[in-house]
Structure formats: C-alpha cells, structure tokens
Coordinates of C-alpha atoms in Angstrom, one line a residue:
Chain A
M48 CA -26.3 6.7 15.4
E49 CA -25.1 5.8 12.6
Y50 CA -21.1 7.9 11.8
L51 CA -20.9 6.6 15.4
L52 CA -20.7 2.9 13.5
I53 CA -19.3 4.2 10.6
I54 CA -16.6 5.6 12.3
I55 CA -15.4 2.5 15.0
S56 CA -15.4 0.6 11.4
A57 CA -13.5 2.4 9.7
I58 CA -10.4 2.6 12.5
F59 CA -10.8 -1.2 13.7
V60 CA -12.7 -3.5 12.1
N61 CA -12.4 -2.9 8.3
N62 CA -9.2 -1.0 9.3
I63 CA -7.4 0.2 5.4
L64 CA -3.4 -1.1 6.1
L65 CA -4.6 -3.6 7.5
A66 CA -8.1 -5.3 6.1
Q67 CA -8.5 -3.3 2.5
F68 CA -4.0 -3.5 1.8
L69 CA -3.8 0.4 0.8
G70 CA -1.0 2.5 1.2
I71 CA 1.3 -0.1 1.8
C72 CA 4.2 1.6 0.0
P73 CA 4.5 4.4 3.0
F74 CA 3.0 1.7 5.8
L75 CA 6.8 0.0 4.9
G76 CA 9.0 3.0 3.5
V77 CA 8.9 5.9 6.1
S78 CA 7.8 4.0 9.6
N79 CA 11.2 3.7 10.4
K80 CA 10.8 6.8 12.7
L81 CA 7.8 7.2 15.7
S82 CA 8.3 11.3 14.7
T83 CA 8.4 10.8 10.6
A84 CA 4.7 8.6 10.6
T85 CA 3.0 11.3 13.0
G86 CA 3.7 13.7 10.7
M87 CA 3.5 11.1 7.6
S88 CA -0.6 10.6 8.8
G89 CA -1.0 14.3 9.6
A90 CA -0.6 14.6 5.7
V91 CA -2.6 11.7 4.9
C92 CA -6.2 12.7 6.9
F93 CA -5.6 15.9 5.5
V94 CA -4.9 14.5 2.1
I95 CA -8.0 11.9 2.3
T96 CA -10.6 13.7 3.7
L97 CA -9.7 16.3 0.9
A98 CA -10.2 14.6 -2.2
T99 CA -12.8 12.7 -1.1
V100 CA -14.9 15.2 -1.1
V101 CA -13.6 17.4 -3.8
T102 CA -13.3 14.5 -6.1
W103 CA -16.9 13.8 -4.4
L104 CA -18.7 16.7 -5.9
I105 CA -16.9 16.0 -9.3
D106 CA -17.7 12.4 -9.7
K107 CA -22.1 13.9 -8.5
Y108 CA -21.8 17.6 -10.9
L109 CA -19.0 16.5 -13.9
L110 CA -18.9 12.9 -14.9
V111 CA -22.5 10.6 -14.2
H112 CA -24.1 14.1 -15.6
F113 CA -22.7 13.5 -18.7
G114 CA -22.8 10.6 -18.7
I115 CA -18.8 9.8 -18.6
T116 CA -18.2 7.6 -15.3
Y117 CA -16.1 5.7 -17.6
L118 CA -13.1 8.1 -17.5
R119 CA -13.4 8.4 -13.6
T120 CA -10.1 6.8 -13.3
I121 CA -8.6 9.2 -14.9
A122 CA -10.3 12.6 -13.9
F123 CA -9.5 11.5 -10.5
I124 CA -6.2 10.6 -10.5
L125 CA -5.7 14.0 -12.1
V126 CA -7.2 16.2 -9.4
I127 CA -5.5 13.8 -7.1
A128 CA -2.3 14.8 -8.0
A129 CA -3.5 18.3 -8.8
L130 CA -5.3 19.3 -5.3
V131 CA -2.0 17.7 -3.7
Q132 CA -0.1 19.9 -5.7
M133 CA -2.4 23.2 -4.2
V134 CA -2.9 22.0 -0.9
E135 CA 1.6 22.6 -0.8
I136 CA 1.9 26.5 -2.1
V137 CA -1.0 27.0 0.1
L138 CA 0.5 25.7 3.3
K139 CA 3.3 27.2 2.0
K140 CA 2.0 30.1 2.3
V141 CA -0.2 30.5 5.2
S142 CA 1.0 28.3 7.2
P143 CA 5.3 27.8 7.0
S144 CA 5.5 25.9 10.1
L145 CA 2.7 23.6 9.1
Y146 CA 4.5 23.1 5.8
Q147 CA 7.7 22.4 7.0
A148 CA 6.7 19.1 9.1
L149 CA 5.2 17.7 6.6
G150 CA 6.5 19.1 3.6
I151 CA 8.6 16.7 2.2
F152 CA 5.3 13.8 2.9
L153 CA 3.0 16.0 0.7
P154 CA 4.2 15.5 -2.5
L155 CA 5.0 11.3 -1.9
I156 CA 0.9 11.4 -1.2
T157 CA 0.3 11.1 -5.1
T158 CA 1.2 7.4 -5.5
N159 CA -0.9 6.6 -1.8
C160 CA -3.1 4.4 -3.5
A161 CA -5.7 4.9 -0.3
V162 CA -6.1 8.1 -1.5
L163 CA -7.3 7.8 -4.5
G164 CA -9.0 4.0 -3.1
V165 CA -11.2 6.1 -0.3
A166 CA -12.5 8.2 -3.4
L167 CA -13.6 5.3 -5.9
S168 CA -15.0 3.1 -3.3
V169 CA -17.6 5.9 -1.8
V170 CA -19.0 6.8 -5.2
Q171 CA -19.7 3.2 -5.7
K172 CA -20.8 2.7 -3.1
D173 CA -22.6 5.7 -3.8
M174 CA -22.3 6.6 -0.7
P175 CA -24.1 10.7 -0.1
L176 CA -21.6 13.1 1.1
G177 CA -21.6 13.9 4.7
Q178 CA -21.4 9.8 5.4
A179 CA -18.5 10.0 2.2
T180 CA -17.6 12.9 4.2
V181 CA -17.0 11.1 7.5
Y182 CA -15.2 7.6 6.0
A183 CA -12.6 9.4 4.8
L184 CA -11.6 11.1 8.0
A185 CA -12.2 7.8 10.1
T186 CA -10.8 6.2 7.7
A187 CA -7.8 7.3 7.7
I188 CA -7.4 8.0 11.2
G189 CA -7.4 4.6 11.1
W190 CA -4.0 4.4 9.0
G191 CA -2.3 6.8 11.1
V192 CA -2.9 4.9 13.7
A193 CA -1.7 2.1 12.9
M194 CA 0.4 3.2 10.7
I195 CA 1.8 4.8 14.5
L196 CA 1.4 1.9 16.2
F197 CA 3.4 0.0 12.9
A198 CA 6.3 3.1 13.6
G199 CA 6.9 2.2 17.6
L200 CA 7.8 -1.6 17.1
R201 CA 9.5 -1.6 14.1
E202 CA 11.8 1.8 16.6
Q203 CA 12.1 -1.3 19.2
L204 CA 12.4 -3.9 16.3
A205 CA 15.5 -1.6 14.9
G206 CA 17.5 -2.6 18.8
N207 CA 17.8 -6.1 18.4
D208 CA 19.1 -8.5 17.0
V209 CA 17.9 -10.2 13.6
P210 CA 19.2 -12.8 11.8
K211 CA 20.3 -11.9 8.9
A212 CA 18.0 -13.2 6.2
F213 CA 15.5 -10.8 7.8
K214 CA 16.6 -8.1 8.4
G215 CA 15.3 -5.0 7.1
L216 CA 12.1 -5.5 5.7
P217 CA 11.2 -9.1 5.8
I218 CA 11.3 -8.9 10.3
A219 CA 8.6 -6.1 9.3
L220 CA 6.8 -7.2 6.9
I221 CA 6.2 -10.7 9.2
T222 CA 5.6 -7.6 12.8
A223 CA 2.5 -6.4 9.9
G224 CA 1.2 -10.1 10.2
I225 CA 1.2 -10.4 13.5
M226 CA -0.2 -6.9 14.2
A227 CA -2.9 -7.7 11.1
L228 CA -3.8 -11.1 13.9
A229 CA -4.8 -8.7 16.2
F230 CA -7.2 -5.7 14.3
L231 CA -8.6 -9.2 14.3
G232 CA -10.4 -9.8 17.1
F233 CA -12.7 -6.5 16.1
T234 CA -15.1 -8.4 13.4
G235 CA -17.9 -8.5 14.8
I236 CA -18.0 -5.8 16.5
G237 CA -20.8 -3.1 14.3
N238 CA -22.3 -5.4 12.2
Chain B
M260 CA 18.9 -11.4 -29.8
S261 CA 21.3 -13.2 -26.8
S262 CA 21.8 -9.2 -26.1
K263 CA 18.4 -8.1 -26.3
M264 CA 17.5 -11.7 -23.4
H265 CA 17.7 -10.1 -21.1
F266 CA 15.3 -7.1 -20.7
L267 CA 12.8 -10.5 -20.5
T268 CA 14.8 -12.6 -17.4
D269 CA 15.5 -9.2 -15.8
G270 CA 13.5 -8.6 -14.5
L271 CA 11.6 -12.3 -13.1
V272 CA 15.1 -12.3 -10.5
K273 CA 17.7 -9.8 -10.9
N274 CA 14.8 -7.1 -10.8
N275 CA 12.3 -9.0 -9.4
P276 CA 9.0 -6.9 -8.5
T277 CA 7.8 -7.7 -5.1
F278 CA 11.0 -9.6 -3.6
V279 CA 13.2 -7.1 -4.5
L280 CA 12.2 -3.7 -5.5
V281 CA 9.1 -3.9 -3.7
L282 CA 7.2 -2.4 -5.8
G283 CA 3.0 -2.8 -5.9
M284 CA 2.5 -4.4 -1.8
C285 CA -0.5 -2.9 -1.9
P286 CA -2.2 -5.2 -4.8
T287 CA 0.2 -8.1 -3.6
L288 CA -0.9 -8.0 -0.7
A289 CA -4.6 -7.8 -1.9
T290 CA -5.1 -10.1 -4.2
T291 CA -3.1 -13.0 -3.4
T292 CA -5.4 -15.1 -1.4
S293 CA -5.7 -17.2 -3.7
A294 CA -3.2 -18.9 -6.8
M295 CA -6.3 -18.1 -9.5
N296 CA -6.8 -14.7 -8.2
G297 CA -2.8 -14.0 -8.1
L298 CA -2.0 -15.1 -12.0
E299 CA -5.6 -13.2 -13.2
M300 CA -4.0 -9.9 -11.7
G301 CA -0.2 -9.5 -12.2
L302 CA -1.9 -10.1 -16.6
A303 CA -3.9 -7.2 -15.4
T304 CA -0.8 -5.5 -14.5
M305 CA 1.5 -7.0 -17.5
F306 CA -1.1 -5.9 -20.1
V307 CA -1.0 -1.7 -19.1
L308 CA 3.1 -2.0 -17.7
I309 CA 3.8 -3.3 -22.5
L310 CA 1.5 -1.2 -23.3
S311 CA 2.8 1.7 -21.2
N312 CA 6.0 1.3 -21.9
I313 CA 6.0 1.2 -25.7
V314 CA 4.2 4.4 -25.5
I315 CA 6.0 5.7 -23.1
S316 CA 9.0 5.3 -25.6
L317 CA 7.7 6.1 -28.4
I318 CA 6.6 9.9 -26.6
A319 CA 9.1 10.7 -24.5
P320 CA 11.7 12.6 -26.8
V321 CA 9.1 15.4 -27.4
V322 CA 7.3 15.1 -24.3
P323 CA 8.8 18.5 -22.4
D324 CA 10.8 17.4 -19.2
K325 CA 8.3 19.7 -17.0
V326 CA 5.3 17.7 -16.9
H327 CA 6.9 13.9 -17.8
I328 CA 4.8 12.7 -15.0
P329 CA 1.0 13.6 -15.0
V330 CA 2.1 13.1 -18.8
Y331 CA 2.8 9.1 -18.4
I332 CA 0.1 9.5 -15.6
V333 CA -1.9 10.3 -18.2
V334 CA -1.5 6.9 -20.0
I335 CA -1.1 5.4 -17.9
A336 CA -4.6 6.2 -16.6
T337 CA -5.9 5.1 -20.4
F338 CA -4.6 1.6 -20.9
V339 CA -6.2 1.3 -17.1
T340 CA -8.8 2.5 -18.5
L341 CA -9.6 0.7 -21.6
L342 CA -8.6 -2.8 -19.2
E343 CA -10.8 -2.1 -16.9
L344 CA -13.5 -1.5 -20.1
L345 CA -12.6 -4.8 -21.2
M346 CA -12.5 -7.0 -18.3
K347 CA -16.1 -5.4 -18.0
A348 CA -16.9 -6.8 -21.2
Y349 CA -15.6 -10.5 -21.7
V350 CA -14.6 -11.1 -17.9
P351 CA -16.9 -9.4 -15.7
D352 CA -16.8 -12.8 -12.8
I353 CA -12.2 -12.0 -12.7
Y354 CA -13.5 -7.7 -12.6
A355 CA -15.3 -8.3 -9.7
T356 CA -12.9 -10.8 -8.2
L357 CA -10.5 -8.0 -7.7
G358 CA -12.2 -4.9 -7.7
L359 CA -10.9 -2.0 -6.1
F360 CA -7.4 -3.2 -7.8
I361 CA -8.2 -2.7 -11.1
P362 CA -8.3 0.8 -11.8
L363 CA -5.1 0.9 -7.7
I364 CA -3.6 -0.2 -11.2
V365 CA -3.2 3.1 -11.9
V366 CA -0.9 4.2 -8.6
N367 CA 0.8 1.1 -8.6
C368 CA 3.9 2.2 -8.4
I369 CA 5.8 -0.6 -11.1
V370 CA 4.2 0.7 -13.7
L371 CA 5.4 4.6 -13.3
G372 CA 8.6 3.1 -12.2
R373 CA 9.7 1.1 -15.0
A374 CA 8.6 4.5 -17.2
E375 CA 10.4 6.8 -15.4
A376 CA 13.7 3.8 -15.2
F377 CA 13.9 2.4 -18.4
A378 CA 10.8 3.3 -21.4
N379 CA 11.8 6.6 -21.1
K380 CA 16.1 6.3 -22.1
N381 CA 15.0 2.9 -24.6
G382 CA 13.4 2.4 -27.3
I383 CA 10.1 1.3 -28.5
G384 CA 12.5 -2.9 -28.4
A385 CA 13.8 -3.0 -25.4
S386 CA 10.1 -1.7 -23.6
A387 CA 8.3 -4.1 -24.4
L388 CA 11.3 -6.4 -23.8
D389 CA 10.9 -5.1 -20.6
G390 CA 7.2 -4.6 -20.0
V391 CA 7.1 -8.2 -20.6
G392 CA 9.8 -9.4 -18.5
V393 CA 8.9 -7.2 -15.1
G394 CA 5.2 -8.4 -15.7
L395 CA 6.1 -12.3 -15.8
G396 CA 8.3 -11.8 -12.6
F397 CA 5.2 -9.6 -11.1
T398 CA 2.9 -11.9 -12.2
L399 CA 5.6 -15.4 -11.2
S400 CA 5.7 -13.7 -7.6
L401 CA 2.0 -13.5 -7.2
T402 CA 1.4 -16.4 -8.6
V403 CA 3.3 -18.5 -5.9
I404 CA 2.4 -16.1 -3.1
G405 CA -1.2 -17.2 -4.2
L406 CA -0.3 -20.9 -4.7
V407 CA 1.3 -20.4 -0.7
R408 CA -1.7 -19.0 1.1
E409 CA -4.1 -21.0 -0.4
L410 CA -3.1 -24.1 -0.2
L411 CA -2.3 -23.3 3.2
G412 CA -5.2 -21.8 4.2
S413 CA -8.3 -24.3 2.4
G414 CA -5.0 -27.4 1.1
S415 CA -5.9 -26.9 -2.2
A416 CA -4.5 -25.5 -5.5
F417 CA -5.2 -24.1 -8.3
G418 CA -9.3 -24.9 -7.1
Y419 CA -7.9 -28.1 -6.4
K420 CA -8.4 -29.7 -3.1
L421 CA -5.0 -31.4 -2.1
L422 CA -4.4 -31.6 1.5
P423 CA -7.2 -33.2 3.7
G424 CA -9.3 -30.7 6.3
D425 CA -10.0 -27.3 6.2
G426 CA -6.4 -25.5 6.4
I427 CA -5.7 -22.5 8.6
L428 CA -8.5 -20.0 8.1
A429 CA -6.2 -16.6 8.7
F430 CA -4.0 -17.4 6.1
V431 CA -6.7 -16.5 3.8
L432 CA -7.2 -13.3 5.2
A433 CA -4.9 -10.6 5.8
P434 CA -2.5 -11.9 8.7
G435 CA -1.7 -14.1 6.3
A436 CA -0.9 -11.8 3.4
F437 CA 1.4 -10.2 5.4
I438 CA 3.4 -13.2 7.0
V439 CA 3.4 -15.3 4.1
I440 CA 5.1 -12.2 1.9
G441 CA 8.1 -11.7 4.9
Y442 CA 8.4 -15.7 5.4
L443 CA 9.1 -16.1 1.3
M444 CA 11.4 -12.3 0.5
V445 CA 13.3 -14.4 3.7
L446 CA 14.0 -17.8 1.5
F447 CA 14.5 -15.2 -1.7
N448 CA 17.5 -13.6 -0.1
K449 CA 19.3 -16.6 2.3
Y450 CA 18.7 -18.1 -1.3
L451 CA 18.6 -16.0 -4.6
K452 CA 19.7 -12.8 -4.2
K453 CA 23.5 -13.2 -5.5

C-alpha cells in the first residue's frame, strides 16, 4: 500500500517534468517525434533507476561512513557520468539491437538533471533502499508518460499553421503549460 | 577596452541564455515563483559561471582533449560545492528556498556550454567578462520571469503588494511557469530578435 502511494504520487501528482521541472532540456529538445521520445523515455527509466541505486549505496557506505557528505554533488555527477558510459559499453556487447534503439540517447542522459535530481533527493529525504528504488522507477515512468504525451501533442502541432512569433519553442512551452494545468487536477490524490 | 565590451553585452540580448539559446530551463522554470527567487538563482549561477570560466580558460591548454569534458565537470562541481557551503553558512534561508536547484547548477547546460564554446579558446579576461555577461543575461531573464509570475500570481513585485486582490494562483504554480516563459519568448522573438 505504501509503495502504491509512492508510485501514484510520483507518476501523476508530483510529476517530475510538469511539477518539479527536472529533465526539461530533453523534454523540449527531443520531443518532436513520438518514436524518439519513446526511445529516450526507455533509456531514462533505465539510467535513473540504476543511478539511484548505485549512488544510494555509495552515499551510505562511503560518504556518510567517512563523514564527507559535502562531496555528494561531485561524487554523484562523476558516478552518473561513469555509469552512463558503462551502460553504453555493456549494452553494445550484450544487446546490440537495444543499443541501436537507445544508443544515441545514452550520452545525452549525463546532462539530464532528472538523474542527478532524483539521486540527490532520495538521499536528502533519507529513504531506505527499497523505497528509493521504487520511487526512482516510478518517477522515471512519470517522466516517460509526460514525455510521450507531449511528443504526441507536438506531432499534431507540427502540421498546424502557427503565427510566426509562436513557431517552435514558444508554442511548445504554452502547450506544456496547458498539460501541466491538466496534471494539476491530480493534486490531493494520495495525500 | 571598448572592443571587449561586446563580450559583456552579448549575453544580455544577442546570446540571451534563456530566450535565444534556451539553455538551463530547469532552474528557469522551477525557481521563478517570485522576482526575488529568480534574482537569487541567477546570481548563484553567475557566481559559478564566472569562476568556472576563469579556471577553465587557464587550464584548457594543458588538458588532454579526450578527457576535457570530465575535467570541466569536476571544475564546475567544485565551485558548485563551494557555493553550497557558502550559502549554507551565510544565507541559509535562500539555500532552503532554492533547495535542490543549487547542487543542480552542475548539470546546468549554460555553464558547461560556455566552457565548451567560449572559455576553452579565449583568454582569462575575455572569459571572465563572458561569464559576467551571460550570467547577467540569465539573471535578468529569471528576474523578469519571476516578476511577471509574481505580479500575475499574487499581485506583488519583490514582495511589495501592487495590485488589489489575490491574483491568479496558477501563475505561481507549475503551469504558469511554462505559459509565462512561452509568451515572453513570443514577445522577445517579435521585438528584440533581429
């Protein structure tokens, strides 16, 4: 039950993109096509969950143990960068087809602030490992849901005649705002 | 001297990080709930931007090309940590308001972007000026966005009540951030971008 609440809250109520504003760059950058958005969402889900588990372990058994938690930011960003590289190498060897599908998105994920944001917020909130893993996965799914919905909207938008000054990002941002307004309707569920 | 002044002014309009380059959108959307918050976030980012630009322009000639990105990230992360410790010590209230977005300056694409595009091929003076210029541009955008959201959302500016009534709450909440930035970008495209 507790986990169910975490999942619903992370996907709908506190959606990472539309309520917490993490991972906006890829949200605006690669949401032009539905297929790329889906690929990116898959890669992000995988990396966020893995990175949160690894950084949680490093925080608990290295940083907190030796009392050097002020190094958190530096340690986490290096771990995430290394992890993304490793995932890329392993995937290339083990599953070339999946690598083909996700390949180009992986290097971009290092600079996705959602990864560092989730990793930092679970240790700041003192979540136990199980809860942190579920929270990370659910948050990542929430990111994917918003991303795929938004890409669908933008594909429809691309064919429409939009005033010149609104073309491209401005109209995308306003669309995202209306979507966030819709997600605001979930406020209160699960609390 | 005047030949160098354009490094300072480019960041304000021509290379405005928010409305032209569209970089660093996460803190732009998240921390602009009021004019003051926007201003504080902008200044915090400017601090990191200036210092990392200076150091990167100094070390760029000796850093091997293959590892330059990790090296730059470590330099940036060092200044972000420094900023975190300073803010926790001297302005804990501001640190609490901006929260997660202070450590997240590490992954703000503006900082790494300026390191890659400017600081690693220019001298220390120009890089410092570029940091100030782009930092000011970012601060200005954030303050303006914060001002508009605060005015529409609660009828005040920098905490002073200007308009009667409670304002439209949605502008302080998440949807307002997207909508205000979207419309400001339209105005920017129409009147300032040549």
